[in-house]
């Protein structure tokens, strides 16, 4: 194992002197512990105490300077999962003079990204909680380049997908457990602590039932940019030109099975006149899976973590997600949300088994695989009789686990029917490309003029110039929205106009002040900003 840190030789005496003289320095971004990432110089970690240490000297600084609010509840979240109380980061403080009495520090010369993985054995969590946030945290801070090193502090072993984490930088990531072998007191020359949450799109249901995050800030463009990076690291060239169209059935082999896979494969091949292949995490290497998915026209799979790999599908492809009996697709949408992010340009289809005769339950399995024998007979009976799992919190709801770990005989004709509801033509043939999605700027030089004579003929003429960026763009449809509000009233009259001037005469009163708001709209949906309000007196 390559745990040796010092590819860079450092002058130990000078480094120690600098640490004692300068102590630790910290500046963070973010206003709350849930949106904070901190940059440190000389942050240390005691492997015996399992605590980070901030050494105070005359040169130290700590921003934000929170006082004891640093513990309410924490300085920051160490994973990308919002405000999870097992993922908090903090440090203890000491005067730098205390170093005299402490173990000799071991300096970490690499720029470090210190964080927690949330659930490294589950592929959805690996991509959504860790890999995407790591990638974009590194994009945010230029000294987190490919020569920086990841430190995983959650305390897990490597996990099933460690190879994926290794793609993120050229240095072997280090686990909390391995830090002990490096020394008793580690000092990170330069480090970043925490992960950006800006790329996450799903909340797992710790405080309210699971669902898309309330304020999604990522689009398909950034997901695909990350996918391109990963493809490059896996040495997969994405040339779709040569290959013939095909459908991928991503099967699970341990649980949540499709029991009539052969029949399903045949039906898909026949209906769409395409080659159909089956893949699984057990039977394919990760690069093979990604290569196959990145050229597929359609991905069909049971609900489950493996579906996160749809982020590698080419634009125009279709994701078909299958749900077992009693599991409402609208309540579990991590993959639907991903597929339908603007700019992902994937089609999404959910199918649910509605036939109780086509489900295979496992009441005798351990509880975490959906067994219910540990419950009292009354509770067991209620679960078995129930037709749909009610909304619930993560993570141990027995009815949810019972239903989600069922196997399913897929009713092929009902499935084809729902796919056909969405995929009218040949799968993979990209629908008409989206408008390029650029927004208008403000309209310019807006003016108004009142022509008031008698009350019945009071008019208000308003004119403006096109947004500055329009002259560089080809836009199919340009409209202007004008709101006219009588000063002091809280309602307004809206108008949708095609030209850069208009004379309003309905409901315009003499000797009145009107506020006029104007914005440009491209292609019906791309709403620009309002220009500064115009104040018009009749
Ligand atoms: N898994 C798998 N084959 C299976 C069942 C699960 O490869 O037959 C993987 C799955 O993709 C995920 C991990 O094992 O990465 C944990 O699966 P689990 O059922 O706990 O989670 P879910 O898929 O429901 O998110």
mmCIF file with all atom_site columns, C-alpha atoms in Angstrom, residues 65-266:
data_model
loop_
_atom_site.group_PDB
_atom_site.id
_atom_site.type_symbol
_atom_site.label_atom_id
_atom_site.label_alt_id
_atom_site.label_comp_id
_atom_site.label_asym_id
_atom_site.label_entity_id
_atom_site.label_seq_id
_atom_site.pdbx_PDB_ins_code
_atom_site.Cartn_x
_atom_site.Cartn_y
_atom_site.Cartn_z
_atom_site.occupancy
_atom_site.B_iso_or_equiv
_atom_site.pdbx_formal_charge
_atom_site.auth_seq_id
_atom_site.auth_comp_id
_atom_site.auth_asym_id
_atom_site.auth_atom_id
_atom_site.pdbx_PDB_model_num
ATOM 1   C CA . UNK A 1 65  ? -15.368 33.445  14.334  1.00 0.00 ? 65  UNK A CA 1
ATOM 2   C CA . UNK A 1 66  ? -18.334 31.716  15.894  1.00 0.00 ? 66  UNK A CA 1
ATOM 3   C CA . UNK A 1 67  ? -17.351 31.366  19.548  1.00 0.00 ? 67  UNK A CA 1
ATOM 4   C CA . UNK A 1 68  ? -19.389 28.593  21.083  1.00 0.00 ? 68  UNK A CA 1
ATOM 5   C CA . UNK A 1 69  ? -21.824 28.687  18.168  1.00 0.00 ? 69  UNK A CA 1
ATOM 6   C CA . UNK A 1 70  ? -19.201 26.471  16.543  1.00 0.00 ? 70  UNK A CA 1
ATOM 7   C CA . UNK A 1 71  ? -20.806 23.648  18.548  1.00 0.00 ? 71  UNK A CA 1
ATOM 8   C CA . UNK A 1 72  ? -24.420 24.511  17.718  1.00 0.00 ? 72  UNK A CA 1
ATOM 9   C CA . UNK A 1 73  ? -24.474 21.993  16.277  1.00 0.00 ? 73  UNK A CA 1
ATOM 10  C CA . UNK A 1 74  ? -21.123 21.965  14.411  1.00 0.00 ? 74  UNK A CA 1
ATOM 11  C CA . UNK A 1 75  ? -18.714 23.973  12.291  1.00 0.00 ? 75  UNK A CA 1
ATOM 12  C CA . UNK A 1 76  ? -19.734 22.095  9.162   1.00 0.00 ? 76  UNK A CA 1
ATOM 13  C CA . UNK A 1 77  ? -21.074 18.909  7.600   1.00 0.00 ? 77  UNK A CA 1
ATOM 14  C CA . UNK A 1 78  ? -18.258 16.567  6.636   1.00 0.00 ? 78  UNK A CA 1
ATOM 15  C CA . UNK A 1 79  ? -20.418 14.694  4.101   1.00 0.00 ? 79  UNK A CA 1
ATOM 16  C CA . UNK A 1 80  ? -22.669 16.146  1.416   1.00 0.00 ? 80  UNK A CA 1
ATOM 17  C CA . UNK A 1 81  ? -25.793 14.949  3.239   1.00 0.00 ? 81  UNK A CA 1
ATOM 18  C CA . UNK A 1 82  ? -27.493 17.917  4.824   1.00 0.00 ? 82  UNK A CA 1
ATOM 19  C CA . UNK A 1 83  ? -27.194 18.349  8.585   1.00 0.00 ? 83  UNK A CA 1
ATOM 20  C CA . UNK A 1 84  ? -26.766 14.659  9.441   1.00 0.00 ? 84  UNK A CA 1
ATOM 21  C CA . UNK A 1 85  ? -25.755 14.410  13.068  1.00 0.00 ? 85  UNK A CA 1
ATOM 22  C CA . UNK A 1 86  ? -23.261 11.608  12.456  1.00 0.00 ? 86  UNK A CA 1
ATOM 23  C CA . UNK A 1 87  ? -21.381 13.691  9.884   1.00 0.00 ? 87  UNK A CA 1
ATOM 24  C CA . UNK A 1 88  ? -20.391 16.819  11.791  1.00 0.00 ? 88  UNK A CA 1
ATOM 25  C CA . UNK A 1 89  ? -16.912 18.328  11.778  1.00 0.00 ? 89  UNK A CA 1
ATOM 26  C CA . UNK A 1 90  ? -15.204 20.268  14.522  1.00 0.00 ? 90  UNK A CA 1
ATOM 27  C CA . UNK A 1 91  ? -11.782 20.706  16.067  1.00 0.00 ? 91  UNK A CA 1
ATOM 28  C CA . UNK A 1 92  ? -10.349 21.216  19.535  1.00 0.00 ? 92  UNK A CA 1
ATOM 29  C CA . UNK A 1 93  ? -8.157  24.220  20.282  1.00 0.00 ? 93  UNK A CA 1
ATOM 30  C CA . UNK A 1 94  ? -4.705  24.408  21.852  1.00 0.00 ? 94  UNK A CA 1
ATOM 31  C CA . UNK A 1 95  ? -2.049  27.073  22.166  1.00 0.00 ? 95  UNK A CA 1
ATOM 32  C CA . UNK A 1 96  ? 0.766   26.458  19.701  1.00 0.00 ? 96  UNK A CA 1
ATOM 33  C CA . UNK A 1 97  ? 3.121   26.389  22.700  1.00 0.00 ? 97  UNK A CA 1
ATOM 34  C CA . UNK A 1 98  ? 1.544   23.064  23.682  1.00 0.00 ? 98  UNK A CA 1
ATOM 35  C CA . UNK A 1 99  ? 3.338   21.496  20.720  1.00 0.00 ? 99  UNK A CA 1
ATOM 36  C CA . UNK A 1 100 ? 6.463   21.323  22.914  1.00 0.00 ? 100 UNK A CA 1
ATOM 37  C CA . UNK A 1 101 ? 4.763   18.670  25.001  1.00 0.00 ? 101 UNK A CA 1
ATOM 38  C CA . UNK A 1 102 ? 3.109   16.757  22.186  1.00 0.00 ? 102 UNK A CA 1
ATOM 39  C CA . UNK A 1 103 ? 4.232   13.997  19.833  1.00 0.00 ? 103 UNK A CA 1
ATOM 40  C CA . UNK A 1 104 ? 6.450   15.212  17.017  1.00 0.00 ? 104 UNK A CA 1
ATOM 41  C CA . UNK A 1 105 ? 4.101   16.255  14.203  1.00 0.00 ? 105 UNK A CA 1
ATOM 42  C CA . UNK A 1 106 ? 4.188   14.421  10.878  1.00 0.00 ? 106 UNK A CA 1
ATOM 43  C CA . UNK A 1 107 ? 3.567   16.883  8.065   1.00 0.00 ? 107 UNK A CA 1
ATOM 44  C CA . UNK A 1 108 ? 1.236   16.060  5.171   1.00 0.00 ? 108 UNK A CA 1
ATOM 45  C CA . UNK A 1 109 ? 2.654   17.889  2.172   1.00 0.00 ? 109 UNK A CA 1
ATOM 46  C CA . UNK A 1 110 ? -0.194  17.133  -0.274  1.00 0.00 ? 110 UNK A CA 1
ATOM 47  C CA . UNK A 1 111 ? -3.099  19.534  -0.518  1.00 0.00 ? 111 UNK A CA 1
ATOM 48  C CA . UNK A 1 112 ? -5.794  17.577  1.323   1.00 0.00 ? 112 UNK A CA 1
ATOM 49  C CA . UNK A 1 113 ? -9.544  17.310  0.839   1.00 0.00 ? 113 UNK A CA 1
ATOM 50  C CA . UNK A 1 114 ? -10.885 16.055  4.154   1.00 0.00 ? 114 UNK A CA 1
ATOM 51  C CA . UNK A 1 115 ? -14.434 14.649  4.098   1.00 0.00 ? 115 UNK A CA 1
ATOM 52  C CA . UNK A 1 116 ? -16.785 11.805  4.942   1.00 0.00 ? 116 UNK A CA 1
ATOM 53  C CA . UNK A 1 117 ? -18.201 9.346   2.465   1.00 0.00 ? 117 UNK A CA 1
ATOM 54  C CA . UNK A 1 118 ? -21.841 8.770   3.356   1.00 0.00 ? 118 UNK A CA 1
ATOM 55  C CA . UNK A 1 119 ? -22.445 5.172   2.273   1.00 0.00 ? 119 UNK A CA 1
ATOM 56  C CA . UNK A 1 120 ? -19.543 3.851   0.203   1.00 0.00 ? 120 UNK A CA 1
ATOM 57  C CA . UNK A 1 121 ? -21.147 0.429   -0.402  1.00 0.00 ? 121 UNK A CA 1
ATOM 58  C CA . UNK A 1 122 ? -24.130 1.803   -2.289  1.00 0.00 ? 122 UNK A CA 1
ATOM 59  C CA . UNK A 1 123 ? -23.548 3.021   -5.809  1.00 0.00 ? 123 UNK A CA 1
ATOM 60  C CA . UNK A 1 124 ? -26.197 5.748   -5.715  1.00 0.00 ? 124 UNK A CA 1
ATOM 61  C CA . UNK A 1 125 ? -24.647 7.156   -2.561  1.00 0.00 ? 125 UNK A CA 1
ATOM 62  C CA . UNK A 1 126 ? -21.147 6.852   -4.031  1.00 0.00 ? 126 UNK A CA 1
ATOM 63  C CA . UNK A 1 127 ? -22.003 9.020   -7.031  1.00 0.00 ? 127 UNK A CA 1
ATOM 64  C CA . UNK A 1 128 ? -24.562 11.381  -5.548  1.00 0.00 ? 128 UNK A CA 1
ATOM 65  C CA . UNK A 1 129 ? -23.073 11.981  -2.097  1.00 0.00 ? 129 UNK A CA 1
ATOM 66  C CA . UNK A 1 130 ? -19.377 11.615  -2.798  1.00 0.00 ? 130 UNK A CA 1
ATOM 67  C CA . UNK A 1 131 ? -18.007 11.556  -6.356  1.00 0.00 ? 131 UNK A CA 1
ATOM 68  C CA . UNK A 1 132 ? -19.989 14.461  -7.819  1.00 0.00 ? 132 UNK A CA 1
ATOM 69  C CA . UNK A 1 133 ? -19.477 16.657  -4.723  1.00 0.00 ? 133 UNK A CA 1
ATOM 70  C CA . UNK A 1 134 ? -15.748 15.788  -4.648  1.00 0.00 ? 134 UNK A CA 1
ATOM 71  C CA . UNK A 1 135 ? -15.425 16.647  -8.332  1.00 0.00 ? 135 UNK A CA 1
ATOM 72  C CA . UNK A 1 136 ? -17.105 20.032  -7.956  1.00 0.00 ? 136 UNK A CA 1
ATOM 73  C CA . UNK A 1 137 ? -15.431 20.901  -4.647  1.00 0.00 ? 137 UNK A CA 1
ATOM 74  C CA . UNK A 1 138 ? -12.165 20.361  -6.510  1.00 0.00 ? 138 UNK A CA 1
ATOM 75  C CA . UNK A 1 139 ? -13.423 22.590  -9.341  1.00 0.00 ? 139 UNK A CA 1
ATOM 76  C CA . UNK A 1 140 ? -14.251 25.275  -6.810  1.00 0.00 ? 140 UNK A CA 1
ATOM 77  C CA . UNK A 1 141 ? -10.767 25.492  -5.257  1.00 0.00 ? 141 UNK A CA 1
ATOM 78  C CA . UNK A 1 142 ? -7.926  25.562  -7.787  1.00 0.00 ? 142 UNK A CA 1
ATOM 79  C CA . UNK A 1 143 ? -5.272  24.132  -5.463  1.00 0.00 ? 143 UNK A CA 1
ATOM 80  C CA . UNK A 1 144 ? -7.419  20.979  -5.171  1.00 0.00 ? 144 UNK A CA 1
ATOM 81  C CA . UNK A 1 145 ? -5.988  19.609  -8.402  1.00 0.00 ? 145 UNK A CA 1
ATOM 82  C CA . UNK A 1 146 ? -5.245  16.049  -9.488  1.00 0.00 ? 146 UNK A CA 1
ATOM 83  C CA . UNK A 1 147 ? -2.187  16.050  -7.222  1.00 0.00 ? 147 UNK A CA 1
ATOM 84  C CA . UNK A 1 148 ? -4.229  16.636  -4.108  1.00 0.00 ? 148 UNK A CA 1
ATOM 85  C CA . UNK A 1 149 ? -5.154  13.799  -1.787  1.00 0.00 ? 149 UNK A CA 1
ATOM 86  C CA . UNK A 1 150 ? -8.517  12.699  -0.403  1.00 0.00 ? 150 UNK A CA 1
ATOM 87  C CA . UNK A 1 151 ? -8.895  11.820  3.285   1.00 0.00 ? 151 UNK A CA 1
ATOM 88  C CA . UNK A 1 152 ? -12.015 9.831   4.191   1.00 0.00 ? 152 UNK A CA 1
ATOM 89  C CA . UNK A 1 153 ? -12.824 10.382  7.859   1.00 0.00 ? 153 UNK A CA 1
ATOM 90  C CA . UNK A 1 154 ? -16.120 8.473   8.183   1.00 0.00 ? 154 UNK A CA 1
ATOM 91  C CA . UNK A 1 155 ? -14.246 5.447   9.499   1.00 0.00 ? 155 UNK A CA 1
ATOM 92  C CA . UNK A 1 156 ? -15.350 2.826   6.949   1.00 0.00 ? 156 UNK A CA 1
ATOM 93  C CA . UNK A 1 157 ? -13.043 0.446   5.130   1.00 0.00 ? 157 UNK A CA 1
ATOM 94  C CA . UNK A 1 158 ? -12.416 0.882   1.425   1.00 0.00 ? 158 UNK A CA 1
ATOM 95  C CA . UNK A 1 159 ? -15.919 -0.330  0.514   1.00 0.00 ? 159 UNK A CA 1
ATOM 96  C CA . UNK A 1 160 ? -17.066 -1.964  -2.714  1.00 0.00 ? 160 UNK A CA 1
ATOM 97  C CA . UNK A 1 161 ? -16.322 0.964   -5.019  1.00 0.00 ? 161 UNK A CA 1
ATOM 98  C CA . UNK A 1 162 ? -12.934 2.233   -3.885  1.00 0.00 ? 162 UNK A CA 1
ATOM 99  C CA . UNK A 1 163 ? -11.625 2.165   -7.455  1.00 0.00 ? 163 UNK A CA 1
ATOM 100 C CA . UNK A 1 164 ? -14.081 4.921   -8.303  1.00 0.00 ? 164 UNK A CA 1
ATOM 101 C CA . UNK A 1 165 ? -12.778 7.167   -5.551  1.00 0.00 ? 165 UNK A CA 1
ATOM 102 C CA . UNK A 1 166 ? -9.275  6.565   -6.844  1.00 0.00 ? 166 UNK A CA 1
ATOM 103 C CA . UNK A 1 167 ? -10.255 8.177   -10.151 1.00 0.00 ? 167 UNK A CA 1
ATOM 104 C CA . UNK A 1 168 ? -10.695 11.552  -8.479  1.00 0.00 ? 168 UNK A CA 1
ATOM 105 C CA . UNK A 1 169 ? -6.998  12.316  -7.977  1.00 0.00 ? 169 UNK A CA 1
ATOM 106 C CA . UNK A 1 170 ? -3.612  10.832  -8.796  1.00 0.00 ? 170 UNK A CA 1
ATOM 107 C CA . UNK A 1 171 ? -2.874  10.024  -5.144  1.00 0.00 ? 171 UNK A CA 1
ATOM 108 C CA . UNK A 1 172 ? -4.240  7.073   -3.219  1.00 0.00 ? 172 UNK A CA 1
ATOM 109 C CA . UNK A 1 173 ? -7.070  8.246   -0.934  1.00 0.00 ? 173 UNK A CA 1
ATOM 110 C CA . UNK A 1 174 ? -6.411  7.593   2.750   1.00 0.00 ? 174 UNK A CA 1
ATOM 111 C CA . UNK A 1 175 ? -8.895  6.188   5.251   1.00 0.00 ? 175 UNK A CA 1
ATOM 112 C CA . UNK A 1 176 ? -9.214  7.294   8.852   1.00 0.00 ? 176 UNK A CA 1
ATOM 113 C CA . UNK A 1 177 ? -7.874  3.937   10.033  1.00 0.00 ? 177 UNK A CA 1
ATOM 114 C CA . UNK A 1 178 ? -4.681  4.356   8.006   1.00 0.00 ? 178 UNK A CA 1
ATOM 115 C CA . UNK A 1 179 ? -3.828  7.705   9.558   1.00 0.00 ? 179 UNK A CA 1
ATOM 116 C CA . UNK A 1 180 ? -2.682  5.950   12.743  1.00 0.00 ? 180 UNK A CA 1
ATOM 117 C CA . UNK A 1 181 ? 0.088   4.245   10.810  1.00 0.00 ? 181 UNK A CA 1
ATOM 118 C CA . UNK A 1 182 ? 1.427   7.632   9.710   1.00 0.00 ? 182 UNK A CA 1
ATOM 119 C CA . UNK A 1 183 ? 1.966   9.119   13.121  1.00 0.00 ? 183 UNK A CA 1
ATOM 120 C CA . UNK A 1 184 ? 0.394   10.330  16.349  1.00 0.00 ? 184 UNK A CA 1
ATOM 121 C CA . UNK A 1 185 ? 0.023   13.949  15.329  1.00 0.00 ? 185 UNK A CA 1
ATOM 122 C CA . UNK A 1 186 ? -0.554  14.724  11.623  1.00 0.00 ? 186 UNK A CA 1
ATOM 123 C CA . UNK A 1 187 ? -0.394  18.286  10.362  1.00 0.00 ? 187 UNK A CA 1
ATOM 124 C CA . UNK A 1 188 ? -1.950  19.117  7.005   1.00 0.00 ? 188 UNK A CA 1
ATOM 125 C CA . UNK A 1 189 ? 0.060   21.868  5.381   1.00 0.00 ? 189 UNK A CA 1
ATOM 126 C CA . UNK A 1 190 ? -2.914  22.959  3.267   1.00 0.00 ? 190 UNK A CA 1
ATOM 127 C CA . UNK A 1 191 ? -6.343  21.412  3.509   1.00 0.00 ? 191 UNK A CA 1
ATOM 128 C CA . UNK A 1 192 ? -9.975  21.852  2.597   1.00 0.00 ? 192 UNK A CA 1
ATOM 129 C CA . UNK A 1 193 ? -12.621 20.400  4.877   1.00 0.00 ? 193 UNK A CA 1
ATOM 130 C CA . UNK A 1 194 ? -16.148 19.543  3.739   1.00 0.00 ? 194 UNK A CA 1
ATOM 131 C CA . UNK A 1 195 ? -17.901 19.093  0.409   1.00 0.00 ? 195 UNK A CA 1
ATOM 132 C CA . UNK A 1 196 ? -20.044 21.295  -1.744  1.00 0.00 ? 196 UNK A CA 1
ATOM 133 C CA . UNK A 1 197 ? -23.705 20.246  -1.790  1.00 0.00 ? 197 UNK A CA 1
ATOM 134 C CA . UNK A 1 198 ? -24.475 22.232  -4.895  1.00 0.00 ? 198 UNK A CA 1
ATOM 135 C CA . UNK A 1 199 ? -24.642 19.114  -7.115  1.00 0.00 ? 199 UNK A CA 1
ATOM 136 C CA . UNK A 1 200 ? -26.959 17.001  -4.967  1.00 0.00 ? 200 UNK A CA 1
ATOM 137 C CA . UNK A 1 201 ? -30.530 16.523  -6.151  1.00 0.00 ? 201 UNK A CA 1
ATOM 138 C CA . UNK A 1 202 ? -32.076 14.136  -3.612  1.00 0.00 ? 202 UNK A CA 1
ATOM 139 C CA . UNK A 1 203 ? -32.789 13.969  0.103   1.00 0.00 ? 203 UNK A CA 1
ATOM 140 C CA . UNK A 1 204 ? -33.057 10.505  1.572   1.00 0.00 ? 204 UNK A CA 1
ATOM 141 C CA . UNK A 1 205 ? -35.879 11.043  4.040   1.00 0.00 ? 205 UNK A CA 1
ATOM 142 C CA . UNK A 1 206 ? -34.191 11.563  7.402   1.00 0.00 ? 206 UNK A CA 1
ATOM 143 C CA . UNK A 1 207 ? -36.488 14.385  8.490   1.00 0.00 ? 207 UNK A CA 1
ATOM 144 C CA . UNK A 1 208 ? -39.280 14.260  5.908   1.00 0.00 ? 208 UNK A CA 1
ATOM 145 C CA . UNK A 1 209 ? -40.188 11.481  3.448   1.00 0.00 ? 209 UNK A CA 1
ATOM 146 C CA . UNK A 1 210 ? -37.567 11.138  0.714   1.00 0.00 ? 210 UNK A CA 1
ATOM 147 C CA . UNK A 1 211 ? -37.817 13.198  -2.454  1.00 0.00 ? 211 UNK A CA 1
ATOM 148 C CA . UNK A 1 212 ? -36.035 15.661  -4.730  1.00 0.00 ? 212 UNK A CA 1
ATOM 149 C CA . UNK A 1 213 ? -34.246 18.446  -2.842  1.00 0.00 ? 213 UNK A CA 1
ATOM 150 C CA . UNK A 1 214 ? -36.346 21.582  -2.505  1.00 0.00 ? 214 UNK A CA 1
ATOM 151 C CA . UNK A 1 215 ? -33.919 23.805  -4.376  1.00 0.00 ? 215 UNK A CA 1
ATOM 152 C CA . UNK A 1 216 ? -31.972 21.870  -6.996  1.00 0.00 ? 216 UNK A CA 1
ATOM 153 C CA . UNK A 1 217 ? -28.963 23.848  -8.202  1.00 0.00 ? 217 UNK A CA 1
ATOM 154 C CA . UNK A 1 218 ? -27.429 21.403  -10.678 1.00 0.00 ? 218 UNK A CA 1
ATOM 155 C CA . UNK A 1 219 ? -28.354 20.789  -14.306 1.00 0.00 ? 219 UNK A CA 1
ATOM 156 C CA . UNK A 1 220 ? -27.657 17.958  -16.701 1.00 0.00 ? 220 UNK A CA 1
ATOM 157 C CA . UNK A 1 221 ? -24.758 19.920  -18.101 1.00 0.00 ? 221 UNK A CA 1
ATOM 158 C CA . UNK A 1 222 ? -22.729 19.620  -14.906 1.00 0.00 ? 222 UNK A CA 1
ATOM 159 C CA . UNK A 1 223 ? -23.688 15.964  -14.433 1.00 0.00 ? 223 UNK A CA 1
ATOM 160 C CA . UNK A 1 224 ? -22.586 15.216  -17.974 1.00 0.00 ? 224 UNK A CA 1
ATOM 161 C CA . UNK A 1 225 ? -19.369 17.178  -17.529 1.00 0.00 ? 225 UNK A CA 1
ATOM 162 C CA . UNK A 1 226 ? -18.566 14.947  -14.562 1.00 0.00 ? 226 UNK A CA 1
ATOM 163 C CA . UNK A 1 227 ? -19.558 11.854  -16.578 1.00 0.00 ? 227 UNK A CA 1
ATOM 164 C CA . UNK A 1 228 ? -17.146 12.912  -19.295 1.00 0.00 ? 228 UNK A CA 1
ATOM 165 C CA . UNK A 1 229 ? -14.361 13.239  -16.734 1.00 0.00 ? 229 UNK A CA 1
ATOM 166 C CA . UNK A 1 230 ? -15.119 9.752   -15.387 1.00 0.00 ? 230 UNK A CA 1
ATOM 167 C CA . UNK A 1 231 ? -15.260 8.261   -18.904 1.00 0.00 ? 231 UNK A CA 1
ATOM 168 C CA . UNK A 1 232 ? -11.863 9.791   -19.613 1.00 0.00 ? 232 UNK A CA 1
ATOM 169 C CA . UNK A 1 233 ? -10.394 8.364   -16.405 1.00 0.00 ? 233 UNK A CA 1
ATOM 170 C CA . UNK A 1 234 ? -11.832 4.933   -17.261 1.00 0.00 ? 234 UNK A CA 1
ATOM 171 C CA . UNK A 1 235 ? -10.311 5.200   -20.750 1.00 0.00 ? 235 UNK A CA 1
ATOM 172 C CA . UNK A 1 236 ? -13.673 4.912   -22.444 1.00 0.00 ? 236 UNK A CA 1
ATOM 173 C CA . UNK A 1 237 ? -13.989 6.768   -25.694 1.00 0.00 ? 237 UNK A CA 1
ATOM 174 C CA . UNK A 1 238 ? -17.560 7.808   -26.326 1.00 0.00 ? 238 UNK A CA 1
ATOM 175 C CA . UNK A 1 239 ? -17.917 7.310   -30.048 1.00 0.00 ? 239 UNK A CA 1
ATOM 176 C CA . UNK A 1 240 ? -21.523 6.493   -30.768 1.00 0.00 ? 240 UNK A CA 1
ATOM 177 C CA . UNK A 1 241 ? -21.023 6.647   -34.519 1.00 0.00 ? 241 UNK A CA 1
ATOM 178 C CA . UNK A 1 242 ? -19.966 3.089   -35.182 1.00 0.00 ? 242 UNK A CA 1
ATOM 179 C CA . UNK A 1 243 ? -22.070 1.065   -32.784 1.00 0.00 ? 243 UNK A CA 1
ATOM 180 C CA . UNK A 1 244 ? -25.508 -0.301  -33.546 1.00 0.00 ? 244 UNK A CA 1
ATOM 181 C CA . UNK A 1 245 ? -28.442 0.624   -31.288 1.00 0.00 ? 245 UNK A CA 1
ATOM 182 C CA . UNK A 1 246 ? -29.147 -1.605  -28.310 1.00 0.00 ? 246 UNK A CA 1
ATOM 183 C CA . UNK A 1 247 ? -31.093 -1.864  -25.070 1.00 0.00 ? 247 UNK A CA 1
ATOM 184 C CA . UNK A 1 248 ? -29.401 -2.634  -21.724 1.00 0.00 ? 248 UNK A CA 1
ATOM 185 C CA . UNK A 1 249 ? -31.286 -4.589  -19.075 1.00 0.00 ? 249 UNK A CA 1
ATOM 186 C CA . UNK A 1 250 ? -29.441 -3.896  -15.810 1.00 0.00 ? 250 UNK A CA 1
ATOM 187 C CA . UNK A 1 251 ? -30.344 -6.791  -13.560 1.00 0.00 ? 251 UNK A CA 1
ATOM 188 C CA . UNK A 1 252 ? -29.826 -7.393  -9.873  1.00 0.00 ? 252 UNK A CA 1
ATOM 189 C CA . UNK A 1 253 ? -28.690 -10.888 -8.986  1.00 0.00 ? 253 UNK A CA 1
ATOM 190 C CA . UNK A 1 254 ? -29.031 -10.988 -5.206  1.00 0.00 ? 254 UNK A CA 1
ATOM 191 C CA . UNK A 1 255 ? -32.444 -9.500  -4.485  1.00 0.00 ? 255 UNK A CA 1
ATOM 192 C CA . UNK A 1 256 ? -35.279 -7.454  -6.033  1.00 0.00 ? 256 UNK A CA 1
ATOM 193 C CA . UNK A 1 257 ? -35.074 -9.790  -9.021  1.00 0.00 ? 257 UNK A CA 1
ATOM 194 C CA . UNK A 1 258 ? -36.962 -9.838  -12.277 1.00 0.00 ? 258 UNK A CA 1
ATOM 195 C CA . UNK A 1 259 ? -37.940 -13.507 -12.398 1.00 0.00 ? 259 UNK A CA 1
ATOM 196 C CA . UNK A 1 260 ? -38.860 -13.582 -16.092 1.00 0.00 ? 260 UNK A CA 1
ATOM 197 C CA . UNK A 1 261 ? -35.827 -11.790 -17.457 1.00 0.00 ? 261 UNK A CA 1
ATOM 198 C CA . UNK A 1 262 ? -35.556 -13.935 -20.567 1.00 0.00 ? 262 UNK A CA 1
ATOM 199 C CA . UNK A 1 263 ? -39.132 -13.211 -21.541 1.00 0.00 ? 263 UNK A CA 1
ATOM 200 C CA . UNK A 1 264 ? -38.610 -9.498  -20.912 1.00 0.00 ? 264 UNK A CA 1
ATOM 201 C CA . UNK A 1 265 ? -35.440 -9.397  -22.998 1.00 0.00 ? 265 UNK A CA 1
ATOM 202 C CA . UNK A 1 266 ? -37.144 -11.081 -25.903 1.00 0.00 ? 266 UNK A CA 1
#
